Structures are given as C-alpha cells and as structure tokens.
Amino acid sequence: MSIIKKFALLLAIFAALSLSHFQVAFAYPQCVAIIVNYEELQGRIHIDRANGKPPGSDAMLYPGDKITGDVAYITFECAPYADFHNVNNQYYLISYDPPTGLDKYANELHEFTNIFVKKVDSMIEDNPEPSKSNVTRGSKYANTANYGFDLNPRLGFNTTLMNNQKVTFAGVATIDNFGRAAAPKGYVVKDSSGQTIFSGTFNNGEATLDLSTQNLKAGEKYSWIVDGNAEYDFTIIDADTTKKIQDIFAQIDAKNTSPEKRNLEKAFWAQYISDTSKGKINLYWLSAQLLMEISPNSDDDQADKYRLLQKCYNHLMEEFDAY
C-alpha cells in the first residue's frame, strides 16, 4: 500500500483536520473505533450515524454514532481517546476526546498504528480509490520537480520557518506590456521594524538561504521583499515546537525506506501539522520543498507526490485569495 493511501485512512481515523481556510478531502469526521465482529452481527445491530452514511466499511464507527440491537455481543477496537458508553442498557454511544498539542502527534501515531493498522489494511479496499486521472497526471509530470503546479511564490504568504533549515525562496515572474515574462532578480529580508537583515539575488528565479547562518528570533515576524515590490511575511517557530517537529522527522529518517518515501512521509507530516495547528504553523512551503527534491520511480509514489503537491497548490491559492 502506498504511503498516502495508508496515511489518508489513518488520518481519517485518528485525527480531525481543523482548518479555517482549507477545503480538505476528508469532510466526514474521523473514524475512532471498529466493530471487529461486524460481519457476524450486521443483521442484529443497527447504527444510527451522527453524520449520515460514512465512507468506507460500515464496521467503522465515528463520534456520536449510536448502536442499538444486540449490543452486548459487540467486540470493539478503539483508537486512543475513543470510548463507547452504555446508555440505560438501550444503546451504545461512541465518543472521542483526544488531547491537543503537537507533542502528542508522534506518540499517537505510534500507538494508533499498533492498534489499528491490521484492521485498516483489511478495510482499505472498502474506501474509494483516488481517481485515475490524478494518477495519470502524476505520471505525466514524473520528470519535473513540481508536476506542472505553479507553486510560486515560495515560501508563500504568512509562513513559519525553523531556525536551522535551508530554505528555497522563489519569486513570481512579471509580465511586461508586450507579454514577455521576466524572472525576479533579487530580494531583501527585513525584520518587524523594517530594518534590512540581508539581501540576495535569484538564480533562475530561485535563491537558497541557510537560516542557521542568520540570527533570526523566534516569534518575530519578518518579511521578504522581491524586487522592491512584492512582499511576503514569515515567522520563526519557537525552539520547543521546532524540536517536536524535528523529532517526528527524525523518526521518519530512522526508517529503512527509500529517500523518496521518507520525503513523502515528511511532506505529509508538514501538511498535517499545519492543518491541525489552528493557524499557528504553516509548513506547506516545506512540504512543497521536500516534494520537489525527489523524483519517485514507482507509480504509487508518483501519485502520492502529485496528491501532496496538489494540496500545496490549493493551499497557496487560498492564501492568494486571503491576501
């Protein structure tokens, strides 16, 4: 099973994406429990769904679902922080009360995977497959870094950076009165008081900066200005949050998988952390940067890269609309 197929289902099960400005694919709430012996009991129980008919297997349960019938015979497996309540010996009510905070992510993923991954794998065929048109488009752009998506400007709008990263800036080409495109030439970075900290030039519209060589302060907002015109903001993430993110990435790097798969997994996490941070963290630029560094060979990995890049592009378009 490809990384994104499994992670997409895991995500649907153990974490709700709390987005204010992004339309995600998983509009239905997260699955939090599974009826292990559903096939045996499906004619003897009834599930009143709190949110209408769910995607995937009917054995999957969601917050607010109510089960009536021969409930005493049900065998459950629950995700962390999920529970079922016997209400007056008449029905079971499913609940979910997860903790909040970035420090829970890695432990939750490990714990959740141990409990659920075998069940998830057995149910994956019940979930709708990605459209073949997306996979085809991914293969079509297999030899390019961005699969045809225009992801500039990078880093994007109002992003967050970690102090020890190498970051690739990219401006947006301008069009003159004759319809000719001109690549951006240079940029400056300023602090919140408007003081110029450093400046640089673009090479083919891009410039790489090692933030570990700069004395940038956590929590302060900076701006990078392209050709004295277009202006974009970024903030440095605090050291504690940075360490938590790096710990997640370190766990991925320790896996015995290919560099392409590790980048795909880290790109997924960069998006997930952004989506669940309630607007405090924006690492979509990092997800795009990780994806553009790899050229997957397998069809599944190409399709995964395409889907993740598509989310980066959609996120950038929402930022354009907001600004």
Short mmCIF file of C-alpha atoms in Angstrom, two decimals, residues 7 13 26 31 38 60 63 84 88 90 111 120 144 146 169 174 179 192 203 217 240 273 277 308:
data_model
loop_
_atom_site.label_atom_id
_atom_site.label_comp_id
_atom_site.label_asym_id
_atom_site.label_seq_id
_atom_site.Cartn_x
_atom_site.Cartn_y
_atom_site.Cartn_z
CA PHE A 7 -1.82 7.77 5.93
CA ILE A 13 -9.45 7.54 11.74
CA PHE A 26 -11.94 14.22 4.40
CA CYS A 31 -13.29 7.12 12.44
CA TYR A 38 -19.35 -6.71 12.37
CA MET A 60 -16.05 1.79 11.22
CA PRO A 63 -18.14 10.21 17.20
CA PHE A 84 -18.25 3.68 23.92
CA ASN A 88 -29.52 2.79 30.02
CA GLN A 90 -30.54 0.50 25.42
CA GLU A 111 0.06 3.91 19.49
CA VAL A 120 -7.11 -0.63 8.35
CA THR A 144 9.61 17.55 -13.44
CA ASN A 146 6.55 20.22 -9.47
CA PHE A 169 12.84 31.32 -1.92
CA THR A 174 6.35 39.59 -14.04
CA GLY A 179 3.50 39.88 -22.81
CA SER A 192 9.49 43.74 12.11
CA ASN A 203 19.27 32.37 -9.94
CA LYS A 217 14.49 35.49 16.59
CA ASP A 240 10.36 23.80 21.70
CA ILE A 273 0.98 19.69 11.42
CA SER A 277 -2.21 23.83 14.42
CA LEU A 308 0.55 16.21 -1.90
#
